[in-house]
Structure formats: structure tokens, C-alpha cells
CSV table of C-alpha atoms and ligand atoms in Angstrom, one decimal:
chain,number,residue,atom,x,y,z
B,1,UNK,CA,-6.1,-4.4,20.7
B,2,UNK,CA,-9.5,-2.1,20.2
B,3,UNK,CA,-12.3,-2.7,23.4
B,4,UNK,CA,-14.9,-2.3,20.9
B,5,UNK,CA,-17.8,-4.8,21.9
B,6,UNK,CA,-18.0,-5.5,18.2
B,7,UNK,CA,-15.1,-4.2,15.8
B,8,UNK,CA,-15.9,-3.1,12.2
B,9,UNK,CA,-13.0,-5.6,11.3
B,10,UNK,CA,-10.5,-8.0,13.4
B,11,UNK,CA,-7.8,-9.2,11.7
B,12,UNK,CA,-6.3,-11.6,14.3
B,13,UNK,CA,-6.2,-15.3,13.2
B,14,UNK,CA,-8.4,-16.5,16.2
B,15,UNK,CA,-9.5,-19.5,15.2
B,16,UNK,CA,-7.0,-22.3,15.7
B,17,UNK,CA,-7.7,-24.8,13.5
B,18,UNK,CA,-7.2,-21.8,10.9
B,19,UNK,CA,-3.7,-20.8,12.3
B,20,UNK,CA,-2.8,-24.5,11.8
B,21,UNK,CA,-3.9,-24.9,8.2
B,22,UNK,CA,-1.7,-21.5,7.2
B,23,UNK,CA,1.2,-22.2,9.7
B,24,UNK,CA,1.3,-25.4,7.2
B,25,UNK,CA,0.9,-24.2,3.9
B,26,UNK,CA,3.7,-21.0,4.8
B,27,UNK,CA,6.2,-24.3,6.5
B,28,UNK,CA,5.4,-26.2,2.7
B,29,UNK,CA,6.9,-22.6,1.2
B,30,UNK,CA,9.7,-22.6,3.5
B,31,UNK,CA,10.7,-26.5,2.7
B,32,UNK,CA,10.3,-26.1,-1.1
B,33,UNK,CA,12.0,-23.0,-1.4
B,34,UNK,CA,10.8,-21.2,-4.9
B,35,UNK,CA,10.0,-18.5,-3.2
B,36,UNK,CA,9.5,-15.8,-6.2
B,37,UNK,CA,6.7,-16.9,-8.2
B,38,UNK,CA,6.7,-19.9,-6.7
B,39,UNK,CA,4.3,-23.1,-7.3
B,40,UNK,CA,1.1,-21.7,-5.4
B,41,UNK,CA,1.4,-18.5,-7.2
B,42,UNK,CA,0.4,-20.5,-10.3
B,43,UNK,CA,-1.9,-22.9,-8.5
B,44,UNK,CA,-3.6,-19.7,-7.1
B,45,UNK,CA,-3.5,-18.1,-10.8
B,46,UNK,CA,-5.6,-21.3,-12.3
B,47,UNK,CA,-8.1,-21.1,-9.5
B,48,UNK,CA,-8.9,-17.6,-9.6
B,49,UNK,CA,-9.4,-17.8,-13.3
B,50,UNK,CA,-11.6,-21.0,-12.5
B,51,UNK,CA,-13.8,-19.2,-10.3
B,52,UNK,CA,-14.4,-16.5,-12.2
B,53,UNK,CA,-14.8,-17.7,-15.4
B,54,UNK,CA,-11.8,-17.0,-17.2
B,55,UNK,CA,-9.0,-18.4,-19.1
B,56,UNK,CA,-6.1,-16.4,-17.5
B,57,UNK,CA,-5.3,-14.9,-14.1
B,58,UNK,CA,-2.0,-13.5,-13.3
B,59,UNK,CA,-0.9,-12.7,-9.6
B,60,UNK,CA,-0.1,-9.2,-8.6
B,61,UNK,CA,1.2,-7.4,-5.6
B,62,UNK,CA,-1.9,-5.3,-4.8
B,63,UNK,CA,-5.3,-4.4,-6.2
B,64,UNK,CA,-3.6,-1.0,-6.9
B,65,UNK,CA,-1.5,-3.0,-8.9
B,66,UNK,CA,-3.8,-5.3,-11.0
B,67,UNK,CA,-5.8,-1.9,-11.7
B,68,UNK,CA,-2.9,0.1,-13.4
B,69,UNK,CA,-1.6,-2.6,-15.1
B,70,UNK,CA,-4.5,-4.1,-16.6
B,71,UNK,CA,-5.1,-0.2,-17.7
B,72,UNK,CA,-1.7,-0.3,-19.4
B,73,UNK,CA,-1.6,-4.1,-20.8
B,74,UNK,CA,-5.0,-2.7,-23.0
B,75,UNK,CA,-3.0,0.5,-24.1
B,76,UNK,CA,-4.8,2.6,-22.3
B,77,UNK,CA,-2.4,6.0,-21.6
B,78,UNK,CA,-2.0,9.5,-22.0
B,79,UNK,CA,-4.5,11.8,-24.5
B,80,UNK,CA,-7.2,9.1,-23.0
B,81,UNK,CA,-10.0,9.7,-20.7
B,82,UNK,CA,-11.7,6.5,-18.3
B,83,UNK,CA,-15.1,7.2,-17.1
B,84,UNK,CA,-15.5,5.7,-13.3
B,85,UNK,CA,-17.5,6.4,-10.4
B,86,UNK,CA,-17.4,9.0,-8.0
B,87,UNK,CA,-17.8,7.3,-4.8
B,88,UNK,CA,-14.9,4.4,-4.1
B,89,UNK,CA,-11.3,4.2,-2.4
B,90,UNK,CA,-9.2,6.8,-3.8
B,91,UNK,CA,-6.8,3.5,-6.0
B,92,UNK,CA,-9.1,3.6,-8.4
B,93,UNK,CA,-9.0,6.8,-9.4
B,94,UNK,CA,-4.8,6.5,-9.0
B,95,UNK,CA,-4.3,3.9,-11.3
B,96,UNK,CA,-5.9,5.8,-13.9
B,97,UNK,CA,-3.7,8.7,-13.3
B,98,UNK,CA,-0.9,6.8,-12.9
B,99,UNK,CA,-1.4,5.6,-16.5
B,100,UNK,CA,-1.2,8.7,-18.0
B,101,UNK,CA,-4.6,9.0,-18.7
B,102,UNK,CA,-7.6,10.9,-16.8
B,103,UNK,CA,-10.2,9.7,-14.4
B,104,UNK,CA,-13.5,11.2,-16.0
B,105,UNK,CA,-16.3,10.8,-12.7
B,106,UNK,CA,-19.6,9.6,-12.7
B,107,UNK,CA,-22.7,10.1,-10.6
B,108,UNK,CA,-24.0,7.0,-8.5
B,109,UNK,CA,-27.6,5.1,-7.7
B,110,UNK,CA,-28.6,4.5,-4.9
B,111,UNK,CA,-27.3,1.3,-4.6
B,112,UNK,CA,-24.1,3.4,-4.4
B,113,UNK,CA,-22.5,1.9,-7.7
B,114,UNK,CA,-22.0,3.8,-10.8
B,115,UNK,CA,-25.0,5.3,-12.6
B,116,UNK,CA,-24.8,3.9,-16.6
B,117,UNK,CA,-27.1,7.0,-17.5
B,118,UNK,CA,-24.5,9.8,-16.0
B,119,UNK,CA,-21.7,7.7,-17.9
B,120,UNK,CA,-23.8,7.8,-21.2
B,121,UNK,CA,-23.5,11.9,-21.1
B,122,UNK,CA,-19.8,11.8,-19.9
B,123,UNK,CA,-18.7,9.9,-23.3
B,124,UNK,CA,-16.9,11.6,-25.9
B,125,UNK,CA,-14.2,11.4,-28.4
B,126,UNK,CA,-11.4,11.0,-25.7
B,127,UNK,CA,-13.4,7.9,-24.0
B,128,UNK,CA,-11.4,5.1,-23.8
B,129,UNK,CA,-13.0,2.6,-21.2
B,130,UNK,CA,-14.8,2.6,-18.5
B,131,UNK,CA,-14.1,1.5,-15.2
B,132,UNK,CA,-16.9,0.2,-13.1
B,133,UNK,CA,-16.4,-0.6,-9.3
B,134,UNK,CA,-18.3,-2.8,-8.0
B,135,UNK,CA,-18.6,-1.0,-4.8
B,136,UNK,CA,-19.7,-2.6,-1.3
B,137,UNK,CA,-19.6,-6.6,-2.7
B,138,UNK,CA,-22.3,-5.6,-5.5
B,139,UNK,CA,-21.7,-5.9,-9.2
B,140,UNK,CA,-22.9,-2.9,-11.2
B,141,UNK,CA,-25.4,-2.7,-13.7
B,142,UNK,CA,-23.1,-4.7,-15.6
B,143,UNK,CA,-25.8,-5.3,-19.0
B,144,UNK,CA,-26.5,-1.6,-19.4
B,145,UNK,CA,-22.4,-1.0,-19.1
B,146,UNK,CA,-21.5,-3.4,-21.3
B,147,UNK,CA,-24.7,-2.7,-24.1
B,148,UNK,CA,-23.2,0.9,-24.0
B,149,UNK,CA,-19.6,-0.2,-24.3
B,150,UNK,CA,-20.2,-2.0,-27.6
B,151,UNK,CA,-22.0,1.2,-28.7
B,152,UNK,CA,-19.1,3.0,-28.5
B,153,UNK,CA,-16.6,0.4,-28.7
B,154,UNK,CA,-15.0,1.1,-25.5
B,155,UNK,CA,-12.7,-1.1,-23.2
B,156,UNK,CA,-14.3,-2.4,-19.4
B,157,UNK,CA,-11.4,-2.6,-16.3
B,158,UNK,CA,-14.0,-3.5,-14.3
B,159,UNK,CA,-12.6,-3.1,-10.6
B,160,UNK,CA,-13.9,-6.1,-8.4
B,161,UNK,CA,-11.5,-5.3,-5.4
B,162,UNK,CA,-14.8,-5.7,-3.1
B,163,UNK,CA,-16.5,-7.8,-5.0
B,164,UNK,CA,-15.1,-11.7,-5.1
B,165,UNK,CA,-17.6,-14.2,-5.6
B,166,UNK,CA,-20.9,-11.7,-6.1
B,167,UNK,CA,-22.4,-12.1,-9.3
B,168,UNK,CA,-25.4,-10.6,-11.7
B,169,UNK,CA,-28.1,-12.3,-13.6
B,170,UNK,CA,-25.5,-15.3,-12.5
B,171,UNK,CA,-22.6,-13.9,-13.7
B,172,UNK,CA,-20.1,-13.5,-11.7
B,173,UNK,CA,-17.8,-10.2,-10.7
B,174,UNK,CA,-14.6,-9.6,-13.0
B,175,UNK,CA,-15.7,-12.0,-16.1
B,176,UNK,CA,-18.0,-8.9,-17.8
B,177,UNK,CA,-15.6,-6.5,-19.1
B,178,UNK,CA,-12.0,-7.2,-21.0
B,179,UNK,CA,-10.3,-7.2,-17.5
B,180,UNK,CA,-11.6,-7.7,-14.0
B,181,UNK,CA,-9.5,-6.6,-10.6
B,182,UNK,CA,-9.2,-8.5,-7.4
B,183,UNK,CA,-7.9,-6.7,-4.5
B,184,UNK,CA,-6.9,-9.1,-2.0
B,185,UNK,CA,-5.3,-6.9,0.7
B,186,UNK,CA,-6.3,-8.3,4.3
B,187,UNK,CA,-9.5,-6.3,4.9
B,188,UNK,CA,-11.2,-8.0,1.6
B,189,UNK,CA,-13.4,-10.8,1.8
B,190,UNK,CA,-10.8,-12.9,-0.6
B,191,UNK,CA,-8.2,-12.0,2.1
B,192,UNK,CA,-4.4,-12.5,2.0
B,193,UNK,CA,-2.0,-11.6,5.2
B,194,UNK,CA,-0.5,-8.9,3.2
B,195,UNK,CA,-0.8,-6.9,0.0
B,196,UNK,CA,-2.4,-8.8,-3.0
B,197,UNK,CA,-4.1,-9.0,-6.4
B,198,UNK,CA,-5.1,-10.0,-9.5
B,199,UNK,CA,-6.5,-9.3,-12.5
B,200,UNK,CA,-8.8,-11.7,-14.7
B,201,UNK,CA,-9.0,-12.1,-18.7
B,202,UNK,CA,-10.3,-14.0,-21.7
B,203,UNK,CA,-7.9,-12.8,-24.0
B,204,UNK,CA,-4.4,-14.6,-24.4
B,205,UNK,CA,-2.4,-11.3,-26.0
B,206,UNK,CA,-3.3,-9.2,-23.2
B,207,UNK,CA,-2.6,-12.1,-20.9
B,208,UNK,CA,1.1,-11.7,-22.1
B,209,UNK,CA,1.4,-8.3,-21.7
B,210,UNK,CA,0.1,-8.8,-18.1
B,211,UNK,CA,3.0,-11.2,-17.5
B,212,UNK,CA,4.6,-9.0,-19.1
B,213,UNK,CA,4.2,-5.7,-17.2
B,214,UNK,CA,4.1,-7.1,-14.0
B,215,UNK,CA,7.6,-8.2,-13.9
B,216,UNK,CA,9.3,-4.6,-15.4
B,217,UNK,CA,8.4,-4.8,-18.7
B,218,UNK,CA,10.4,-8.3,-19.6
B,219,UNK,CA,10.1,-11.0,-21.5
B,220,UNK,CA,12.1,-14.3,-20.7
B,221,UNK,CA,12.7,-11.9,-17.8
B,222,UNK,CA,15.7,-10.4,-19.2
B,223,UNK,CA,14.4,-8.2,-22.3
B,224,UNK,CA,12.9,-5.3,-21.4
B,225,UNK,CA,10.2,-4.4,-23.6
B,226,UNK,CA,7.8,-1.4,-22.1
B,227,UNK,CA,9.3,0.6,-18.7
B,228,UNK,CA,6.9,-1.1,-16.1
B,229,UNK,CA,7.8,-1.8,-12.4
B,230,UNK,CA,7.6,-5.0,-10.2
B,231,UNK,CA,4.4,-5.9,-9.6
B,232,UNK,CA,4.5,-9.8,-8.9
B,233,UNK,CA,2.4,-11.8,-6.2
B,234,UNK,CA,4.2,-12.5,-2.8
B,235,UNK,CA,4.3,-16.7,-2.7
B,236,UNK,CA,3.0,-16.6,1.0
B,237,UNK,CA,0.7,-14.3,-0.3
B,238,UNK,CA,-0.5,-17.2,-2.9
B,239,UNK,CA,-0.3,-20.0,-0.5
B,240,UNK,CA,-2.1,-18.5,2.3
B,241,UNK,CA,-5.4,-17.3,-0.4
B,242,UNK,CA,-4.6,-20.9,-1.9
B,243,UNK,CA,-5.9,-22.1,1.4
B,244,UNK,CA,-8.3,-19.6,2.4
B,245,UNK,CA,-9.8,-19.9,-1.2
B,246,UNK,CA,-11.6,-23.5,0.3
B,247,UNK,CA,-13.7,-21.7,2.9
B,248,UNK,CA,-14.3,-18.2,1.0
B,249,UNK,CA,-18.1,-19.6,0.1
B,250,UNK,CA,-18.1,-20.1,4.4
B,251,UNK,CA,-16.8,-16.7,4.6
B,252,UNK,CA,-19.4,-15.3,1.9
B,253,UNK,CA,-22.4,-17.2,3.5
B,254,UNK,CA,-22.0,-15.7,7.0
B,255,UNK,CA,-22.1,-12.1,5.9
B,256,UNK,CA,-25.1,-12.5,3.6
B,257,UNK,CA,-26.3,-14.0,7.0
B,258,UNK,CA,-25.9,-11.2,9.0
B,259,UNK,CA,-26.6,-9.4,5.9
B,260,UNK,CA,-29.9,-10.7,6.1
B,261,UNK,CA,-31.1,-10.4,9.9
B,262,UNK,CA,-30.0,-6.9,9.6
B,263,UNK,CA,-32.3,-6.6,6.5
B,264,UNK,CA,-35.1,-7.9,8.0
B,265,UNK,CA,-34.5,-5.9,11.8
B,266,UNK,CA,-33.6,-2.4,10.4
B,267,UNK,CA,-36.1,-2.2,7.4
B,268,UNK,CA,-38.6,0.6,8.0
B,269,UNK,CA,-35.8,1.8,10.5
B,270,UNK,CA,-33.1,3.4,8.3
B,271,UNK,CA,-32.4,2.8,4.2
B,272,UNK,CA,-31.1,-0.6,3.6
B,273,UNK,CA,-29.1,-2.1,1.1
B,274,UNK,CA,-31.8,-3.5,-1.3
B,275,UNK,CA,-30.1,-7.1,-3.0
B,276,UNK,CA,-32.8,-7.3,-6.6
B,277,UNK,CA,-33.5,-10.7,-7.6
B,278,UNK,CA,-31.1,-10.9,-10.5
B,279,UNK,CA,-27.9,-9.7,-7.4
B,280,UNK,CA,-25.6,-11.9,-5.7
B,281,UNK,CA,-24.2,-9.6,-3.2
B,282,UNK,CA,-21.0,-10.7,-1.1
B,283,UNK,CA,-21.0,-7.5,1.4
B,284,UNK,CA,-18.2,-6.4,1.6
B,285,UNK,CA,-19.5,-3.4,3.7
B,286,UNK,CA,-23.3,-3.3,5.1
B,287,UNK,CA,-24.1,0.4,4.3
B,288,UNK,CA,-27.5,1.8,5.8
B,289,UNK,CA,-28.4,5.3,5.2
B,290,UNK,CA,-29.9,7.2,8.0
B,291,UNK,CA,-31.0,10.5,9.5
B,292,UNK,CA,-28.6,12.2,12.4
B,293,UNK,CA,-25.8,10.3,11.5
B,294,UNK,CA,-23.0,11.7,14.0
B,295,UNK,CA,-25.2,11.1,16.7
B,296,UNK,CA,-26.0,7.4,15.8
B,297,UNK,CA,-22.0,7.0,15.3
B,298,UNK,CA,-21.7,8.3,18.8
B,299,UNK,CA,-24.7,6.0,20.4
B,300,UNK,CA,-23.3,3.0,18.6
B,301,UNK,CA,-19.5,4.3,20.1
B,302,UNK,CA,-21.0,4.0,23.4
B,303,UNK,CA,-22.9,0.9,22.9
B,304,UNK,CA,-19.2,-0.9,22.2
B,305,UNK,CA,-20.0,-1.1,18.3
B,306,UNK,CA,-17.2,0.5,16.0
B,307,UNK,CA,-18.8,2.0,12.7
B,308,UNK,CA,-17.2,4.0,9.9
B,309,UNK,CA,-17.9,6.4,6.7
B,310,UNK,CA,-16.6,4.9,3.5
B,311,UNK,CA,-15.4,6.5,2.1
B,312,UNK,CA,-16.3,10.1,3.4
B,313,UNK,CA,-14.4,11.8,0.6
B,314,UNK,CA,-15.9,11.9,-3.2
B,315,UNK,CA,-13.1,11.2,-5.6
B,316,UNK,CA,-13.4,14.0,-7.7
B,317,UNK,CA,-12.9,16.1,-4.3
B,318,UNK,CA,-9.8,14.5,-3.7
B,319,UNK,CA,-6.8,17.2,-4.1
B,320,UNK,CA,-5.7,16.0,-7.2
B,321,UNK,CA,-8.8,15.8,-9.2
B,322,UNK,CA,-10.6,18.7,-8.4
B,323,UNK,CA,-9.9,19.8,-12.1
B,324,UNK,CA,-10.5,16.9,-13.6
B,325,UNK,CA,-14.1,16.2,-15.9
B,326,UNK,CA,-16.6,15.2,-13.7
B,327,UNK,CA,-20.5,15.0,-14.4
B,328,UNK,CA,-23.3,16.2,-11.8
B,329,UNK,CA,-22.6,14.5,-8.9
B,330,UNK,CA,-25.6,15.3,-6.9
B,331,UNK,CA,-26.5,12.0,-6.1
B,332,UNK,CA,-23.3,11.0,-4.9
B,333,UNK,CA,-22.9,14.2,-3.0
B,334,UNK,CA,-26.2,13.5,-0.9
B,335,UNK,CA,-25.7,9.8,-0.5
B,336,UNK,CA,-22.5,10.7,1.2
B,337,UNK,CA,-24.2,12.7,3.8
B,338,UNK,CA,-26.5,9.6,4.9
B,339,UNK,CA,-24.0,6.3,4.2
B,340,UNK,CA,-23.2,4.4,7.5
B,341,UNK,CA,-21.3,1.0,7.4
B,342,UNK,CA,-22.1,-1.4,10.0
B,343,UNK,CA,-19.9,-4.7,11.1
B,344,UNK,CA,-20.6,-6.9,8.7
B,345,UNK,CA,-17.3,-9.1,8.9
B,346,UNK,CA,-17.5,-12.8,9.4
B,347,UNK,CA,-16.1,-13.0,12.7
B,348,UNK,CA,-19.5,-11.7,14.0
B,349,UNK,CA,-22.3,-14.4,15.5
B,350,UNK,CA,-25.8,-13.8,14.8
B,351,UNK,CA,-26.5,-12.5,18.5
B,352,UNK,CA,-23.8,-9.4,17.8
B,353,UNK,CA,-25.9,-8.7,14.7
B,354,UNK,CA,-28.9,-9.2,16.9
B,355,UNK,CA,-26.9,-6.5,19.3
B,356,UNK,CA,-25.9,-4.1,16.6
B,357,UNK,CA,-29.8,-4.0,15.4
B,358,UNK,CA,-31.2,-3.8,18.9
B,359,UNK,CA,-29.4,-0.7,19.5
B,360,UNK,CA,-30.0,0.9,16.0
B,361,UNK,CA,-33.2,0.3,16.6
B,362,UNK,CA,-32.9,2.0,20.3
B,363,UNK,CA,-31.2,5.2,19.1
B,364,UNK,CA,-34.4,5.9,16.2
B,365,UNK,CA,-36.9,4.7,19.2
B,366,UNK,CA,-35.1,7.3,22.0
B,367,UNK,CA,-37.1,10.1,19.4
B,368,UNK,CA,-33.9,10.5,16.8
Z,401,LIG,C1,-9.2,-2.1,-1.8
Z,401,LIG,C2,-9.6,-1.5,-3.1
Z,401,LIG,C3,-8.6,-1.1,-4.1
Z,401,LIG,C4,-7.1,-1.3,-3.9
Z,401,LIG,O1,-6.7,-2.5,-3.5
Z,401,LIG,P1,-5.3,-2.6,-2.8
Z,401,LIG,O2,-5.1,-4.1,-2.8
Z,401,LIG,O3,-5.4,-2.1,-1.4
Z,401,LIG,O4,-4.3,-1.9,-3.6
Z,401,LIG,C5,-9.1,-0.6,-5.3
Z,401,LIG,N1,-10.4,-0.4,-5.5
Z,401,LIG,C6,-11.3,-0.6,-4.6
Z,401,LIG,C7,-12.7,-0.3,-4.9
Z,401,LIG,C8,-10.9,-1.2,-3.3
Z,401,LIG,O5,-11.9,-1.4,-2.4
């Protein structure tokens, strides 16, 4: 156990009631005993789809997972390029690769998500899709993305894996492009207890090939029909988000909460994230950019208050891509120089955000 004052994340099941409510849905597992794609795998499946707007959902093991094979159930493979962002956690740039195909990177705004201008230049004949993230819980500029993937009939993976529940111009996250990808590993705000994911879609074939590819390439799960690997939902795993799934808009309101009192304490004190009037952003991270950042890291250390870079390397720096296609970066390389996440997580109350803003505010007043 961490002494911070106020950790980035805790992933201790503190609150009783809680324990209770998943102690009972794992015991129901345990009783009925269809362990493998089990009953709440499927109930899971039809809510997910429900709250995001789609007819399918299909379970998968990771957000890794739903990435690579939503890639591969829309063809997407070698002798293709997918344009994606510079600045996200290195999977997404993995599961391209893993496909065969290459990761082509784009420059960011400065609302840290993908920059539809620098992916205009970056199309060619190669282009296959695009992959927008939708990074820190806020969806892209998903009606200039999708306007320019008609243009140029391209395919959208859009990667939600931070971005459950947020939407634009009331749209929600994953129901823009042909396929949208849940992570719900335990640091998400759609947390399981253990690796999980899924991946979203209107379209019944490529549903099929989904169900499909997740279970080794089989159909009536004895033909093989493509070489894919196993890639199925963990039933505790569905039971345990099957639960959580009642309180996410709980969990979602308490870090646009804190979201909000640090907007309205740190403005004028270091760049915060701006939320436009068309945005519904879940934050996943609360990112500030600031002035003297190893210096505020090491106030906030010794205030009790854990902070963290994310993520301090640019994708296309990454060992393995540094000879892949990439645009000018310049705006993703300066960003990365300033970006700063604060707790956010909603564990905190709104005098620890009070705390984590006082001393903020402290360090820039002590003449930083
Ligand atoms: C978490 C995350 C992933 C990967 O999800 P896993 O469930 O950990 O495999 C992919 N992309 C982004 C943007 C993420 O934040």
C-alpha cells in the first residue's frame, strides 16, 4: 500500500457495500457454473451495445484485443497503412502492427486528441482507415473525421478505451466509426477486476467475423476458418462490469465533479483541459499543462499527492516505429513537454481536490 495523501489511482474495493454486491454476482458464477462465455457475458454484450448505440457488442479479453481484432474482422492487413495519433498508450499503435499493416502517426490539438488537418495530408493510396483515440475521456473531432472518411472511403476503429460514456454533439464514444473499442482493464472508468474489452458495431457481417476471430478463427467452434487466437471475455470479468455498469453514470459524475472545481481553481494558474459546448467529457485523466514541470512533480511528491506523465513517450518514438510514416509532430512533441495528470479518480472527495488545487496553486504562488 502507497502513503501518498492522494494516489493517482486505488484499486482496493473499499467501499463495502460494493465488495458485497460483486462477492454476489462472482458466488451466482460459481453456483451456475457456465463459466466460458457464460450468461453475463451475453447480458453484458446487449448492454454495452445499448449504451452505446449499437446493434452488436462482443466481449473480448482486453482492449488490446478488441483493437486488433476489429482491425482484422474489417480486412484490414498487410500492404495497408492506418493513420492514428501520435500521443496514446503504446496498444494502439500494436494492434495495428500486429495486423500486418502500418501505423501511419498524426499530429495532435491541443486538446491532445488527433488533429483531422495533419491526417488530411498523411492520406494516400495505401490509407485504409483511420484510427482515432479518443484520448483522456474526450471524443475526437469525430464530424471532421468522419466527413473526411467518406471522402476517401476509408474505414473508422475508433479506439474508445478511455472514453466510456463521453460523447460529441450528443453522440456518444464508439458509435461514430464502423467499429468502436472499449478497454475495460481495471484502471478504466468502465472497470473490470482484470483484463477486459469490447468492441461495438452496426454491421451484422462483421459482427460474425468478430465472434468469429475471437474464438481462433471458428465457426460452430469447431471449423476453423481464418488463424486467429483466443480472445474471449473472462465471465467474472462480465459479471463484475454487469454490476458496476449500474453505477458507472455515479462513477462518471464524480470526476466531471472534481473535473470541474479544478477548472474553476487552476484556471489562469496552468492550461486546463477546455470541455467546448458540443463535449461530454468522462476524464479519464485530468491533464493541465504547466511551466517547471519536474519541480511541480516534486512539490506535489512532497505534498502527499502522486502525479504522473502519460504517456511521456510519443508513439512514433517508440523502438519499433521509428521508421515508420509519420507527419510533423511538432505539436505533439511540445505538448509532451508541458502535460501533467492530476488525480482525478472517483475515490477522491471534493476537499482532496480542494487539497490538490491549494497546493498547485502554492507552488506557482512560491514565484515558480
Ligand atoms: C488502455 C488502453 C488500451 C489497451 O487496453 P487494454 O485493455 O489494457 O489492452 C488501448 N488504447 C488506449 C488509448 C488505452 O488507454
Amino acid at each position: 500500500m502507497s502513503n501518498w495523501k492522494i494516489p493517482f489511482l486505488d484499486l482496493r474495493i473499499t467501499d463495502e457495500d460494493e465488495k458485497k454486491r460483486l462477492m454476489s454476482v462472482i458466488n451466482t458464477v460459481f453456483t451456475h457454473g457456465r463459466i466460458v462465455l457464460g450468461p453475463e457475458v451475453e447480458e453484458l454484450e446487449k448492454r454495452v451495445a445499448s449504451m452505446c448505440n449499437r446493434k452488436y457488442a462482443v466481449g473480448v479479453s482486453s482492449g488490446t484485443d478488441a483493437l486488433i481484432l476489429g482491425l482484422k474482422s474489417l480486412g484490414i492487413g498487410p500492404g495497408d497503412e492506418v493513420i492514428t495519433t501520435s500521443l496514446s498508450w503504446i496498444a494502439t499503435a500494436n494492434a495495428i502492427a500486429i495486423t500486418g499493416a502500418e501505423p501511419v502517426f498524426a499530429d495532435i490539438q491541443d486538446d491532445l486528441n488527433i488533429d483531422p488537418n495533419a491526417i488530411k495530408e498523411l492520406i494516400n493510396s495505401r490509407t485504409k482507415a483511420i484510427m482515432p483515440v479518443h484520448y483522456t475521456g474526450k471524443v475526437c473531432a469525430m464530424t471532421d473525421i468522419m466527413k473526411l472518411a467518406d471522402e476517401h472511403e476509408l474505414l473508422v476503429i475508433e479506439d474508445a478505451s478511455q472514453s466510456f460514456g463521453a460523447t460529441y454533439n450528443g453522440k456518444i464514444a464508439g458509435s461514430f466509426g464502423d467499429i468502436g473499442c472499449f478497454s475495460m482493464n481495471p484502471m478504466k472508468i468502465f472497470a473490470a477486476c482484470g483484463e477486459a474489452g469490447m468492441a461495438v458495431t452496426d454491421d451484422r457481417e462483421t459482427y460474425d467475423r468478430l465472434i468469429s476471430l475471437r474464438y481462433n478463427g471458428t465457426v460452430n467452434k469447431e471449423v476453423c476458418i481464418q488463424p486467429s487466437h483466443n480472445g474471449r471475455l473472462d465471465t467474472l470479468q462480465a459479471a463484475i462490469l454487469l454490476e458496476r455498469s449500474k453505477h458507472l453514470n455515479r462513477i462518471i459524475d464524480r470526476r466531471r465533479t472534481i473535473a470541474s472545481l479544478y477548472n474553476d481553481k487552476l484556471t489562469n494558474i496552468v492550461g486546463i483541459p477546455i470541455e467546448k459546448e458540443n463535449e461530454y467529457d468522462v476524464y479519464y485523466t485530468y491533464s493541465i499543462q504547466v511551466e517547471n514541470r519536474k519541480e511541480l512533480i516534486r512539490y506535489l511528491d512532497t505534498c502527499g499527492i502522486e502525479t504522473k506523465i502519460q504517456h511521456p513517450i510519443l508513439m512514433p518514438h517508440q523502438q519499433p516505429y521509428q521508421n515508420t510514416r509519420c507527419g510533423s509532430i511538432s505539436n505533439a512533441e511540445r505538448l509532451l513537454m508541458r502535460i501533467l495528470c492530476i488525480p482525478v479518480n472517483e475515490k477522491l472527495t471534493v476537499k482532496d481536490a480542494e487539497y490538490v488545487s491549494n497546493c498547485i496553486i502554492e507552488f506557482y504562488k512560491g514565484g515558480h
